């Protein structure tokens, strides 16, 4: 009987140590390597591998979605997919950006529950997009977590990614980043 109780206890403890991991979004798989991604023959795929390990790829589509910008980041240790980022349509219209932001967050709430973090530094009824382009961080975002994955939904500008010489060239979009949460050291 004691052996049975110990065996059951070991099973319960062992099952608690394994973390369930959600699937990667948009048809990607977390264990994919840059070579696996290249075999998918995605439109506009470009990959850069780094000397210190890991890689970065961008594509104009995913296995499930066409004509949307995707960024894929691969771990240094195993060179496997660890982050998938997608970017929405560019706009200068704050109401369009907020409508997309709210629609995406509604979907995230339905799948992942309440956000773990909400940062929305600006009032919605005041024009704030120019402030986002000047900020180094994303001052309008929500972060969700579930089963070893973190999802960030934020409003960003193209000024976050490249040098803009004329403010009239700045556009805004909603970026969604799915990344694996590294396991905590035991």
CSV table of C-alpha atoms in Angstrom, one decimal:
chain,number,residue,atom,x,y,z
A,1,UNK,CA,0.0,0.0,0.0
A,2,UNK,CA,2.8,2.4,0.9
A,3,UNK,CA,4.5,1.6,-2.5
A,4,UNK,CA,1.2,2.4,-4.2
A,5,UNK,CA,0.9,5.8,-2.4
A,6,UNK,CA,4.5,6.6,-3.2
A,7,UNK,CA,4.1,5.6,-6.8
A,8,UNK,CA,0.9,7.8,-7.1
A,9,UNK,CA,2.7,10.7,-5.4
A,10,UNK,CA,5.7,10.4,-7.8
A,11,UNK,CA,3.3,10.4,-10.8
A,12,UNK,CA,1.5,13.5,-9.5
A,13,UNK,CA,4.8,15.3,-8.9
A,14,UNK,CA,6.2,14.3,-12.2
A,15,UNK,CA,3.1,15.4,-14.1
A,16,UNK,CA,3.3,18.8,-12.3
A,17,UNK,CA,6.9,19.3,-13.6
A,18,UNK,CA,5.9,19.0,-17.3
A,19,UNK,CA,4.5,22.2,-18.7
A,20,UNK,CA,1.9,22.1,-21.3
A,21,UNK,CA,2.9,24.2,-24.2
A,22,UNK,CA,0.4,25.9,-26.6
A,23,UNK,CA,1.0,25.6,-30.3
A,24,UNK,CA,2.7,28.4,-32.2
A,25,UNK,CA,0.4,30.7,-34.0
A,26,UNK,CA,-0.4,31.1,-37.8
A,27,UNK,CA,0.6,27.5,-38.7
A,28,UNK,CA,4.1,27.7,-37.4
A,29,UNK,CA,5.5,25.1,-34.9
A,30,UNK,CA,7.7,25.8,-31.9
A,31,UNK,CA,10.4,23.2,-32.7
A,32,UNK,CA,10.9,24.4,-36.3
A,33,UNK,CA,14.4,25.5,-37.4
A,34,UNK,CA,15.2,28.1,-40.1
A,35,UNK,CA,15.8,25.2,-42.5
A,36,UNK,CA,12.2,23.9,-41.8
A,37,UNK,CA,10.8,27.4,-42.4
A,38,UNK,CA,12.7,27.6,-45.7
A,39,UNK,CA,11.1,24.3,-46.9
A,40,UNK,CA,7.7,26.0,-46.6
A,41,UNK,CA,8.6,28.3,-49.5
A,42,UNK,CA,6.9,31.3,-47.9
A,43,UNK,CA,6.5,34.5,-50.0
A,44,UNK,CA,9.3,37.0,-49.4
A,45,UNK,CA,11.2,34.8,-46.9
A,46,UNK,CA,14.5,36.2,-45.8
A,47,UNK,CA,16.6,34.7,-43.0
A,48,UNK,CA,19.8,35.8,-41.3
A,49,UNK,CA,21.7,33.5,-39.0
A,50,UNK,CA,24.1,34.9,-36.4
A,51,UNK,CA,27.6,33.8,-35.5
A,52,UNK,CA,26.7,33.5,-31.8
A,53,UNK,CA,23.8,31.2,-32.7
A,54,UNK,CA,20.1,31.7,-33.4
A,55,UNK,CA,18.5,33.3,-36.5
A,56,UNK,CA,15.9,35.9,-37.6
A,57,UNK,CA,13.5,35.4,-40.5
A,58,UNK,CA,10.9,37.6,-42.0
A,59,UNK,CA,8.1,36.7,-44.5
A,60,UNK,CA,5.1,38.2,-46.2
A,61,UNK,CA,3.0,35.3,-45.2
A,62,UNK,CA,2.7,32.2,-43.0
A,63,UNK,CA,1.5,28.7,-43.6
A,64,UNK,CA,-2.1,29.9,-42.8
A,65,UNK,CA,-2.2,33.7,-43.6
A,66,UNK,CA,-1.1,35.5,-46.8
A,67,UNK,CA,-0.1,39.2,-47.2
A,68,UNK,CA,0.8,40.0,-43.6
A,69,UNK,CA,4.3,40.7,-42.3
A,70,UNK,CA,5.7,38.0,-40.0
A,71,UNK,CA,9.0,38.0,-38.0
A,72,UNK,CA,10.4,34.8,-36.6
A,73,UNK,CA,13.1,34.5,-34.0
A,74,UNK,CA,15.1,31.4,-33.3
A,75,UNK,CA,16.9,30.5,-30.0
A,76,UNK,CA,20.6,30.6,-29.8
A,77,UNK,CA,20.9,27.3,-28.0
A,78,UNK,CA,18.9,24.9,-30.3
A,79,UNK,CA,18.2,27.3,-33.2
A,80,UNK,CA,14.5,26.5,-32.9
A,81,UNK,CA,11.5,28.9,-33.2
A,82,UNK,CA,10.9,30.8,-30.0
A,83,UNK,CA,9.1,34.0,-31.1
A,84,UNK,CA,6.5,34.8,-33.8
A,85,UNK,CA,5.5,38.4,-34.5
A,86,UNK,CA,2.8,39.6,-36.9
A,87,UNK,CA,2.0,43.1,-37.9
A,88,UNK,CA,-1.4,44.5,-38.9
A,89,UNK,CA,-2.2,47.0,-41.6
A,90,UNK,CA,-0.5,50.4,-41.6
A,91,UNK,CA,-2.6,53.4,-40.9
A,92,UNK,CA,-2.5,57.0,-39.6
A,93,UNK,CA,-6.1,56.9,-38.5
A,94,UNK,CA,-6.2,56.4,-34.7
A,95,UNK,CA,-9.8,55.1,-34.8
A,96,UNK,CA,-8.8,52.4,-37.3
A,97,UNK,CA,-5.7,51.4,-35.2
A,98,UNK,CA,-7.8,51.3,-32.0
A,99,UNK,CA,-10.5,49.2,-33.6
A,100,UNK,CA,-7.9,46.6,-34.7
A,101,UNK,CA,-6.3,46.7,-31.3
A,102,UNK,CA,-9.6,46.1,-29.5
A,103,UNK,CA,-10.6,43.3,-31.9
A,104,UNK,CA,-7.4,41.5,-31.5
A,105,UNK,CA,-7.5,41.9,-27.7
A,106,UNK,CA,-11.1,40.5,-27.6
A,107,UNK,CA,-9.8,37.4,-29.4
A,108,UNK,CA,-6.9,37.1,-27.0
A,109,UNK,CA,-9.2,37.4,-24.0
A,110,UNK,CA,-11.4,34.6,-25.4
A,111,UNK,CA,-8.4,32.3,-25.7
A,112,UNK,CA,-6.1,33.4,-22.9
A,113,UNK,CA,-8.3,35.1,-20.4
A,114,UNK,CA,-7.6,38.5,-18.7
A,115,UNK,CA,-4.3,40.1,-19.6
A,116,UNK,CA,-1.5,39.8,-17.0
A,117,UNK,CA,-0.4,43.4,-17.8
A,118,UNK,CA,-2.2,46.4,-19.3
A,119,UNK,CA,-0.3,49.5,-20.2
A,120,UNK,CA,-2.4,52.2,-21.9
A,121,UNK,CA,-0.8,55.5,-21.0
A,122,UNK,CA,-2.9,57.7,-23.2
A,123,UNK,CA,-6.6,58.5,-23.3
A,124,UNK,CA,-8.4,57.1,-26.3
A,125,UNK,CA,-10.3,60.4,-27.0
A,126,UNK,CA,-7.0,62.4,-27.4
A,127,UNK,CA,-4.8,61.9,-30.4
A,128,UNK,CA,-1.8,60.0,-29.1
A,129,UNK,CA,-0.2,58.2,-32.1
A,130,UNK,CA,2.6,60.8,-32.5
A,131,UNK,CA,3.5,60.2,-28.9
A,132,UNK,CA,3.9,56.4,-29.6
A,133,UNK,CA,6.3,57.1,-32.5
A,134,UNK,CA,8.5,59.2,-30.1
A,135,UNK,CA,8.5,56.7,-27.3
A,136,UNK,CA,11.2,54.0,-27.1
A,137,UNK,CA,8.8,51.4,-25.7
A,138,UNK,CA,5.2,50.5,-26.6
A,139,UNK,CA,3.1,52.6,-24.3
A,140,UNK,CA,-0.2,51.0,-25.5
A,141,UNK,CA,-0.1,47.3,-25.0
A,142,UNK,CA,-1.6,44.2,-23.2
A,143,UNK,CA,0.3,41.1,-22.3
A,144,UNK,CA,-1.3,37.7,-21.9
A,145,UNK,CA,0.2,34.4,-20.5
A,146,UNK,CA,-0.9,30.8,-20.7
A,147,UNK,CA,0.7,27.4,-20.7
A,148,UNK,CA,4.3,28.5,-21.3
A,149,UNK,CA,3.5,31.2,-23.8
A,150,UNK,CA,3.4,35.0,-23.6
A,151,UNK,CA,1.4,37.1,-26.0
A,152,UNK,CA,1.9,40.9,-26.4
A,153,UNK,CA,-0.6,43.1,-28.3
A,154,UNK,CA,0.7,46.6,-28.9
A,155,UNK,CA,0.4,49.7,-31.0
A,156,UNK,CA,3.7,50.5,-32.7
A,157,UNK,CA,5.0,52.9,-35.4
A,158,UNK,CA,7.4,52.2,-38.2
A,159,UNK,CA,9.8,54.7,-36.4
A,160,UNK,CA,10.4,51.9,-33.9
A,161,UNK,CA,12.0,49.8,-36.7
A,162,UNK,CA,13.9,52.3,-38.9
A,163,UNK,CA,15.0,55.9,-39.2
A,164,UNK,CA,12.3,58.2,-40.4
A,165,UNK,CA,13.4,61.5,-41.9
A,166,UNK,CA,9.9,63.1,-42.3
A,167,UNK,CA,7.2,62.7,-39.7
A,168,UNK,CA,4.6,62.5,-42.6
A,169,UNK,CA,6.1,59.1,-43.4
A,170,UNK,CA,5.3,57.6,-40.0
A,171,UNK,CA,2.5,55.0,-40.0
A,172,UNK,CA,1.1,52.9,-37.2
A,173,UNK,CA,0.0,49.3,-36.8
A,174,UNK,CA,-0.9,46.7,-34.2
A,175,UNK,CA,1.8,44.2,-33.5
A,176,UNK,CA,1.1,40.8,-31.9
A,177,UNK,CA,4.1,38.9,-30.5
A,178,UNK,CA,3.8,35.3,-29.4
A,179,UNK,CA,6.9,34.0,-27.5
A,180,UNK,CA,7.8,31.0,-25.4
A,181,UNK,CA,8.4,31.7,-21.7
A,182,UNK,CA,11.7,30.1,-20.7
A,183,UNK,CA,11.3,27.5,-17.9
A,184,UNK,CA,12.2,28.7,-14.5
A,185,UNK,CA,15.4,27.3,-13.0
A,186,UNK,CA,14.7,24.6,-10.4
